[in-house]
mmCIF file of N, CA and C in Angstrom:
data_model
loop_
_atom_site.group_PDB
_atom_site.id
_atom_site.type_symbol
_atom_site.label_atom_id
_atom_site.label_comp_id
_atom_site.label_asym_id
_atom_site.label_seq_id
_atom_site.Cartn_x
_atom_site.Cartn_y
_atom_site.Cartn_z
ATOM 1 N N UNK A 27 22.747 2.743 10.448
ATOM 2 C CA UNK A 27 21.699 2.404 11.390
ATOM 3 C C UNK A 27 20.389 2.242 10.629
ATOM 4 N N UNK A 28 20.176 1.278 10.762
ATOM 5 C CA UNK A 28 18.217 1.191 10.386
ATOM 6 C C UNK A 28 17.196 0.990 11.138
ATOM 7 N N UNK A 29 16.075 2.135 10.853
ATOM 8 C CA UNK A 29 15.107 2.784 11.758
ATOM 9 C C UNK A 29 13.859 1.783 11.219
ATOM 10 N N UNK A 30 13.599 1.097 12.755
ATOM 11 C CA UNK A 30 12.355 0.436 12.582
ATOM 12 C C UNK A 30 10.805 1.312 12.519
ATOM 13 N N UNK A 31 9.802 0.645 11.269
ATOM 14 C CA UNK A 31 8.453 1.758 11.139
ATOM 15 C C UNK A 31 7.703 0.555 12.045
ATOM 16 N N UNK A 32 6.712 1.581 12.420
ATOM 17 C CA UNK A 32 5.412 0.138 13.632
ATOM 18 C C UNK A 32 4.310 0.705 12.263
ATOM 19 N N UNK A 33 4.003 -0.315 11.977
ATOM 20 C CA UNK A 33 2.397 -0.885 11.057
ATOM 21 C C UNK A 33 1.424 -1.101 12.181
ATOM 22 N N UNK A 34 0.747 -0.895 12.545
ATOM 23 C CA UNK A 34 -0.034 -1.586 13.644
ATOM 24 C C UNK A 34 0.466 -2.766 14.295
ATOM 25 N N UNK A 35 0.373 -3.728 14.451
ATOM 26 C CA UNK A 35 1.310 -4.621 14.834
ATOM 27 C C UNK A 35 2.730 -5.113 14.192
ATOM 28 N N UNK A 36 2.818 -5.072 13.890
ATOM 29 C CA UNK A 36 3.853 -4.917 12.497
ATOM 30 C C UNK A 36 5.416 -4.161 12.431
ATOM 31 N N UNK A 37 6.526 -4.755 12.916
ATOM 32 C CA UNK A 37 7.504 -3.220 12.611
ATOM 33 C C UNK A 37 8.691 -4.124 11.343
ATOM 34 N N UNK A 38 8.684 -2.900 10.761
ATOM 35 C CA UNK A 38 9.589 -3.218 9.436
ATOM 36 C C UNK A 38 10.952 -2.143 9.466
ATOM 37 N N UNK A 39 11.986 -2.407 8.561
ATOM 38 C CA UNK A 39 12.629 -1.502 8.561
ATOM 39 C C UNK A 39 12.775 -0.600 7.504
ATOM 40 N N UNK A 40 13.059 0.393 7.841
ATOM 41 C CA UNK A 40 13.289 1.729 6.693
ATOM 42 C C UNK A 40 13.908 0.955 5.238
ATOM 43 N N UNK A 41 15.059 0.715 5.080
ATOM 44 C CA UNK A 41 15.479 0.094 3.733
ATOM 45 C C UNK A 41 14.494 -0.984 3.450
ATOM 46 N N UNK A 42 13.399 -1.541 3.909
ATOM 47 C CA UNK A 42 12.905 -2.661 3.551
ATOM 48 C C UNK A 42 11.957 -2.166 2.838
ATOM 49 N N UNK A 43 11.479 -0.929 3.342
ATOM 50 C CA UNK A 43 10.506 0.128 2.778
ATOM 51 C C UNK A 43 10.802 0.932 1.272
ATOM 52 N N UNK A 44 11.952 1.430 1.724
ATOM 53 C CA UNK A 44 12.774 1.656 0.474
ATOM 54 C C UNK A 44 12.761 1.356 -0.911
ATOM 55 N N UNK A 45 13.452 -0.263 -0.431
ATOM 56 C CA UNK A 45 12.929 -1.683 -1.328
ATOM 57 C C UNK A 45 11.977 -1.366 -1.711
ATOM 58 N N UNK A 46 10.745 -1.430 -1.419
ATOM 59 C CA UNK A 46 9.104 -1.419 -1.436
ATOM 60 C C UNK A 46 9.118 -0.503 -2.934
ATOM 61 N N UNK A 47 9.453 0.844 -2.433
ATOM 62 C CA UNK A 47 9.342 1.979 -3.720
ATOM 63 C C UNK A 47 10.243 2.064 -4.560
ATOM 64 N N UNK A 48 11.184 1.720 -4.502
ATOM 65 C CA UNK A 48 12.170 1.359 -5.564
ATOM 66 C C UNK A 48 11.652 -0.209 -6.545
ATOM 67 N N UNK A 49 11.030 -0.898 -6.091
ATOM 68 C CA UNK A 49 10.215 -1.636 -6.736
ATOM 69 C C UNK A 49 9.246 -1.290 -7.692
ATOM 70 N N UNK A 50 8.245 -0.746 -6.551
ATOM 71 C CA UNK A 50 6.937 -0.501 -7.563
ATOM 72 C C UNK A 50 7.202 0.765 -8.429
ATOM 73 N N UNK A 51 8.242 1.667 -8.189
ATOM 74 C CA UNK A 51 8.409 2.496 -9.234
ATOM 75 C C UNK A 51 8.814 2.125 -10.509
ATOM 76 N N UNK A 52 9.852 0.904 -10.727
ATOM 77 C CA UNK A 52 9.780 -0.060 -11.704
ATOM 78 C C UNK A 52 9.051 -0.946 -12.093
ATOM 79 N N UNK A 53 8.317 -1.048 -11.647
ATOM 80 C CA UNK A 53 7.137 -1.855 -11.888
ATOM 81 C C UNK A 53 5.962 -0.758 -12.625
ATOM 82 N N UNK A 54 5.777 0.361 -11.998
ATOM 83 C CA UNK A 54 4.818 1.236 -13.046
ATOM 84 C C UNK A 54 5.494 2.453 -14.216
ATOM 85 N N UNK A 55 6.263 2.302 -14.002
ATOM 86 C CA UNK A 55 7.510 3.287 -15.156
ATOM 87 C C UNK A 55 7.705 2.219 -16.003
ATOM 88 N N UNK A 56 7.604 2.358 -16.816
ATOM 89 C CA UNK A 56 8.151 1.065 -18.089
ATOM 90 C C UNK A 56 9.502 1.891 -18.699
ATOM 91 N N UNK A 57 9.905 3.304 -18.479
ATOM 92 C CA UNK A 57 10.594 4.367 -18.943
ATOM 93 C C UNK A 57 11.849 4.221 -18.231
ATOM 94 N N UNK A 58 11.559 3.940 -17.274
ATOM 95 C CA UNK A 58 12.313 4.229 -15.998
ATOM 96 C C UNK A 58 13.771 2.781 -15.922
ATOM 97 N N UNK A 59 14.782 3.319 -16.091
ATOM 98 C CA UNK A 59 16.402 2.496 -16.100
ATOM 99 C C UNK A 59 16.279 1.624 -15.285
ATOM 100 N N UNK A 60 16.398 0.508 -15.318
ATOM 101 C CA UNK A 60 16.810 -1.050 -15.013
ATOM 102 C C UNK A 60 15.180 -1.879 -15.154
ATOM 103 N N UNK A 61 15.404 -2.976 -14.128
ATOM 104 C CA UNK A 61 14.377 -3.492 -14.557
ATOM 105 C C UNK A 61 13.611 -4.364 -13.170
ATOM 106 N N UNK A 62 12.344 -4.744 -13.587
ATOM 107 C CA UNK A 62 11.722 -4.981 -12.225
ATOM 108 C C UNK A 62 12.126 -6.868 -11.821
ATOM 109 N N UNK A 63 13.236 -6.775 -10.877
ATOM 110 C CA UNK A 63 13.196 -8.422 -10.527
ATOM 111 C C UNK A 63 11.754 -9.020 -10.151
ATOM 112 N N UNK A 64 12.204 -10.108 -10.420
ATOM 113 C CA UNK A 64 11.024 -11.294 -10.662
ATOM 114 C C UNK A 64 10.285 -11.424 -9.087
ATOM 115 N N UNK A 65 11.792 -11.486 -8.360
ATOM 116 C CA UNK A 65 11.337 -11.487 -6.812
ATOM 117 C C UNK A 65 10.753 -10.296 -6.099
ATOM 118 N N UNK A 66 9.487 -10.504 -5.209
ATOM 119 C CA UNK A 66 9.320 -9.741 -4.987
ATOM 120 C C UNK A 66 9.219 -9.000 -3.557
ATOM 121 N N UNK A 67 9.296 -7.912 -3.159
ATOM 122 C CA UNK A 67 10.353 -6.955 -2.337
ATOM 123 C C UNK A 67 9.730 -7.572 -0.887
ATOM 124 N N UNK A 68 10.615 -8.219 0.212
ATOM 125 C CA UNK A 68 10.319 -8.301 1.434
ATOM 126 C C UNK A 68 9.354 -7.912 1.982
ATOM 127 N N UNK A 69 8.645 -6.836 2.491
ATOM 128 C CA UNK A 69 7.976 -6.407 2.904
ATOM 129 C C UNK A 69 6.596 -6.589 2.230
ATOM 130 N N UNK A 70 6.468 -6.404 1.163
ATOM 131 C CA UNK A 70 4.819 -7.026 0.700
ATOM 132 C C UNK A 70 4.741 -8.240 0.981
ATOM 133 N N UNK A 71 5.613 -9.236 1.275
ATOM 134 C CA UNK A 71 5.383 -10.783 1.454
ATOM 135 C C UNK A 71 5.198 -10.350 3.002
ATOM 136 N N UNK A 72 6.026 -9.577 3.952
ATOM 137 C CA UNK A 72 5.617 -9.298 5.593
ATOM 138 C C UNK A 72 4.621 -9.685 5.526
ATOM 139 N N UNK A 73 3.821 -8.186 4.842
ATOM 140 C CA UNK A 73 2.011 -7.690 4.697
ATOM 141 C C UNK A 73 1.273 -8.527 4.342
ATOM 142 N N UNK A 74 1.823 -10.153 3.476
ATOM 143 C CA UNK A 74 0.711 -10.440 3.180
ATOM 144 C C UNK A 74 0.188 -9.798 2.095
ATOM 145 N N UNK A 75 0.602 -9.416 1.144
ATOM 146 C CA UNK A 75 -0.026 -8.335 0.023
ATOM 147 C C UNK A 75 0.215 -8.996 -1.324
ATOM 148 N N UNK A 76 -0.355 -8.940 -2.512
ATOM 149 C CA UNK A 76 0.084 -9.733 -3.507
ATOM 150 C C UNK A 76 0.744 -8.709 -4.212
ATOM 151 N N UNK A 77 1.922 -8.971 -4.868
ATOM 152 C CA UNK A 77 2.281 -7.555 -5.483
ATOM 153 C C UNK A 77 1.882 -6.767 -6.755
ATOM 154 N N UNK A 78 0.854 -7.596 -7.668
ATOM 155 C CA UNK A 78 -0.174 -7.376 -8.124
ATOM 156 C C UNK A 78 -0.919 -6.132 -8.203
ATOM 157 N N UNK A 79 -1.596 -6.291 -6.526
ATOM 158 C CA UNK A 79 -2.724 -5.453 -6.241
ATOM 159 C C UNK A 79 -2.103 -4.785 -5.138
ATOM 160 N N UNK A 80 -0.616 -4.373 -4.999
ATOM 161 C CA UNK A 80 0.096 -3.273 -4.865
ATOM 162 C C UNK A 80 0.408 -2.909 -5.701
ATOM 163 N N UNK A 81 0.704 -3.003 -7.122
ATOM 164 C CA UNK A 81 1.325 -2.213 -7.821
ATOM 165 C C UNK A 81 -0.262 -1.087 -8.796
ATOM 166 N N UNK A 82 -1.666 -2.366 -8.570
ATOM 167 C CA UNK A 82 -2.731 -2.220 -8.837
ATOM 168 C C UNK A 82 -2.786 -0.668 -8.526
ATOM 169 N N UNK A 83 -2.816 -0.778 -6.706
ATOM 170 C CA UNK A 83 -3.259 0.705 -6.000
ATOM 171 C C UNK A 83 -2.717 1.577 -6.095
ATOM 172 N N UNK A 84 -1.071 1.203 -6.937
ATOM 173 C CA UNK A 84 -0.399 2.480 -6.492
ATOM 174 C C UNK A 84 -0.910 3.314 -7.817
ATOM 175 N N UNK A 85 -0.901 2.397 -8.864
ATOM 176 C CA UNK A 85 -1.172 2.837 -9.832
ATOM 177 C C UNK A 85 -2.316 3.926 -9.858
ATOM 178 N N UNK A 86 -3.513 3.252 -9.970
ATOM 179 C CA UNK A 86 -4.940 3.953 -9.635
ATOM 180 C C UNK A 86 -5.201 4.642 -8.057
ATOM 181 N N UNK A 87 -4.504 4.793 -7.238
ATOM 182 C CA UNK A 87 -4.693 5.380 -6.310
ATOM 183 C C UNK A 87 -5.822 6.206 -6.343
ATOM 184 N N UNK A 88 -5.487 7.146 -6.856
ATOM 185 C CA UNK A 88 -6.621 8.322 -7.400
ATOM 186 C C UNK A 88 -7.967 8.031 -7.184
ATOM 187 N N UNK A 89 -8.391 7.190 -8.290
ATOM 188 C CA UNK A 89 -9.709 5.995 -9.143
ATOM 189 C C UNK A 89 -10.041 5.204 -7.776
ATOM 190 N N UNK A 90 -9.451 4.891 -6.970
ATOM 191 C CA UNK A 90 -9.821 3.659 -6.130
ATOM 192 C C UNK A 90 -9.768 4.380 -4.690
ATOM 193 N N UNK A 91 -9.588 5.404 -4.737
ATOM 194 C CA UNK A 91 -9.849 6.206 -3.143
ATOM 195 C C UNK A 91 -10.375 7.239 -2.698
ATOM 196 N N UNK A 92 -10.544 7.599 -1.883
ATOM 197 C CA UNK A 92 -10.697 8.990 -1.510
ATOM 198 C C UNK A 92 -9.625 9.922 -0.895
ATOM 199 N N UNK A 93 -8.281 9.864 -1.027
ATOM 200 C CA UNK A 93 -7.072 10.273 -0.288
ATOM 201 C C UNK A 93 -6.545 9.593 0.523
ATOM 202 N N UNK A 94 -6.965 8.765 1.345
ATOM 203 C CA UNK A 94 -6.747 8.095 2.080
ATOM 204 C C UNK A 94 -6.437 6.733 1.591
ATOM 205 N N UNK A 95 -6.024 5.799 2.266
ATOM 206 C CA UNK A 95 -5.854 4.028 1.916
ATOM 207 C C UNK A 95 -5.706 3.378 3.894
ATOM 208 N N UNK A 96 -6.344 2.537 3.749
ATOM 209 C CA UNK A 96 -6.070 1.827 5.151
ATOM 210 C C UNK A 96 -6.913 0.790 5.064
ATOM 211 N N UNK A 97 -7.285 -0.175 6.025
ATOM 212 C CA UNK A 97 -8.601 -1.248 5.947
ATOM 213 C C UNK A 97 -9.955 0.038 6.528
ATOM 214 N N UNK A 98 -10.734 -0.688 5.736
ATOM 215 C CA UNK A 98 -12.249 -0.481 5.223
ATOM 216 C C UNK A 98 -12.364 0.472 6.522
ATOM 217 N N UNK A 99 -12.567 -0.231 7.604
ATOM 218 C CA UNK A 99 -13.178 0.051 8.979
ATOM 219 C C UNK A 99 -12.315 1.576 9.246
ATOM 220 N N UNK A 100 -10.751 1.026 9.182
ATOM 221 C CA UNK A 100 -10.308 2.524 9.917
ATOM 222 C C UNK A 100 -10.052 3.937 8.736
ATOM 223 N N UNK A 101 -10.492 3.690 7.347
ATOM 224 C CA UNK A 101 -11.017 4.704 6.434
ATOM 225 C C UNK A 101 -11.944 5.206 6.687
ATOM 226 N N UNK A 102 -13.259 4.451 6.957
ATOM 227 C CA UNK A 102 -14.414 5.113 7.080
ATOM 228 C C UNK A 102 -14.349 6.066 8.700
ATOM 229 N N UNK A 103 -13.723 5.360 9.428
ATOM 230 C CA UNK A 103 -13.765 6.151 10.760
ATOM 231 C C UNK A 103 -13.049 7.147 10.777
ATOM 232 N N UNK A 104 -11.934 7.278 9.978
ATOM 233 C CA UNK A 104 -11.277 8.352 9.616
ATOM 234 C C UNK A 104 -11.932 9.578 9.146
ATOM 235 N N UNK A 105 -12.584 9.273 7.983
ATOM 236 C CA UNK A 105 -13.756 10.243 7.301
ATOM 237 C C UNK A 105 -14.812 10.455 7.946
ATOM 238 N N UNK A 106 -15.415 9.706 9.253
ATOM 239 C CA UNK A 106 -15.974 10.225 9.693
ATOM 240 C C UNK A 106 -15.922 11.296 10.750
ATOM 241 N N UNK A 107 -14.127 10.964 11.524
ATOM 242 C CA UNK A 107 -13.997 11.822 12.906
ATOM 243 C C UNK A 107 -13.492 12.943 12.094
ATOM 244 N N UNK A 108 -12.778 13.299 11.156
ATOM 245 C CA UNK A 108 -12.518 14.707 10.464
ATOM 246 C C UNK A 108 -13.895 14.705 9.411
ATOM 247 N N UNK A 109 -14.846 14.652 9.531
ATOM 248 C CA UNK A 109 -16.002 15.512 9.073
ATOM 249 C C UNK A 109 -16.217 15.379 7.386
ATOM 250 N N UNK A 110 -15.235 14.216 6.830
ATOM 251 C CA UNK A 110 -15.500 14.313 4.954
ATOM 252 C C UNK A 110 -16.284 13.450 4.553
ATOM 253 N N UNK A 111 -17.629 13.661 5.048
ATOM 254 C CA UNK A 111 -19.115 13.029 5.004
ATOM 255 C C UNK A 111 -19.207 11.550 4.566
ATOM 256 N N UNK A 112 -20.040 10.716 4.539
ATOM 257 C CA UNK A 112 -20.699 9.448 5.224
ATOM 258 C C UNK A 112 -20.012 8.686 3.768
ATOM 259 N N UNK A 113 -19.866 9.233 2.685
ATOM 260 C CA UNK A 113 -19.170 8.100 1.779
ATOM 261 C C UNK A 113 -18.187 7.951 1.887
ATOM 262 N N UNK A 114 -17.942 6.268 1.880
ATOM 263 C CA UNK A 114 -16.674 6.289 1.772
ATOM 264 C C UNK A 114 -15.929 5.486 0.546
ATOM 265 N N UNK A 115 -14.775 5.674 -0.180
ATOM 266 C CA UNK A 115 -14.699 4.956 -1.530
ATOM 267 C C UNK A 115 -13.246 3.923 -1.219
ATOM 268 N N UNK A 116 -13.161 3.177 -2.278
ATOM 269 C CA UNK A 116 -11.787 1.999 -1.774
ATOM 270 C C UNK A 116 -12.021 0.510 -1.302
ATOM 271 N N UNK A 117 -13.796 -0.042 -1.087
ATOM 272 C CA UNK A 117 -13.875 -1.456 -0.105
ATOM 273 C C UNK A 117 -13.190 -2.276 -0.786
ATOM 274 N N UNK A 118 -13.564 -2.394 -1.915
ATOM 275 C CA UNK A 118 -12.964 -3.969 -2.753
ATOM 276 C C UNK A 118 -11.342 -3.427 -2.827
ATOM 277 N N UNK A 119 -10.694 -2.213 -3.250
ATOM 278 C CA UNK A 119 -9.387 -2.156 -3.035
ATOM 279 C C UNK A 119 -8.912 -2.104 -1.766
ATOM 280 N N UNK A 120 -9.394 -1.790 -0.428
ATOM 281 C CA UNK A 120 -9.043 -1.803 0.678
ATOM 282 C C UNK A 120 -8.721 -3.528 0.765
ATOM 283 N N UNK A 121 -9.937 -4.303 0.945
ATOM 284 C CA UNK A 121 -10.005 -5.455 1.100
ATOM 285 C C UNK A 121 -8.941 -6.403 0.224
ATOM 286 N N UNK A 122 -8.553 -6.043 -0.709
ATOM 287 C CA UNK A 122 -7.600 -6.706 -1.488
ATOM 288 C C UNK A 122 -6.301 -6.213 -1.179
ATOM 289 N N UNK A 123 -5.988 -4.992 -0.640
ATOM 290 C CA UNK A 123 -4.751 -5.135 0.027
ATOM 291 C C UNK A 123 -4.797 -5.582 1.553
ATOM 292 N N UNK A 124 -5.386 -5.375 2.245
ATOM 293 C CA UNK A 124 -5.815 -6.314 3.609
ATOM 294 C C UNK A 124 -6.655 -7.392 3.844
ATOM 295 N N UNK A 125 -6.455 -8.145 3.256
ATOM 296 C CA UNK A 125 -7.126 -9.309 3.210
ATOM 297 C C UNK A 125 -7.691 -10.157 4.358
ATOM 298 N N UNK A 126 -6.418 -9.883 5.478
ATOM 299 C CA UNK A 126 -6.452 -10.782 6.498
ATOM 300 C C UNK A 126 -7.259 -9.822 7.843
ATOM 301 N N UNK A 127 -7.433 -8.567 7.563
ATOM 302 C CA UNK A 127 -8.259 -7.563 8.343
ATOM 303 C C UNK A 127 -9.418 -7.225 8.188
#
């Protein structure tokens, strides 16, 4: 059975997701057994995402956020309704993985 996830508008399925991290874990492990196909994993083409500047964020996550990742708007509102004060870090990486938001 495969369990559909809802993205905001958006529903994908669990193995498609899967896909997703079984990807970019080959893609940032150079260590790591087999190798990263050329094609790239269903679901970032869904999103609209270049896989690039997914493999970019996963990488630097850290460097490019504040804990969080989402578009610009619902980060900052996030940090603002739980109280982790008025900065917020991530626009140009937010914006480059949501492009179309």
């Amino acid at each position: 059975m495969v369990l559909p996830i809802q993205r905001l508008n958006q529903v994908f399925h669990f193995c498609d997701y899967l896909q997703l991290i079984d990807w970019t874990g080959r893609a940032i492990r150079l260590d790591k057994k087999g190798f990263v196909d050329s094609s790239q994993p269903k679901l970032l083409n869904e999103l609209g995402i270049a896989p690039e500047v997914w493999v970019t964020s996963a990488k630097e996550f850290r460097r490019q956020y504040s804990g969080i990742s989402d578009r610009w708007d619902a980060m900052c509102a996030f940090k603002k309704q739980h109280n982790c004060g008025q900065w917020c870090k991530g626009k140009a990486s937010s914006n480059a993985l949501h492009p179309s938001q």
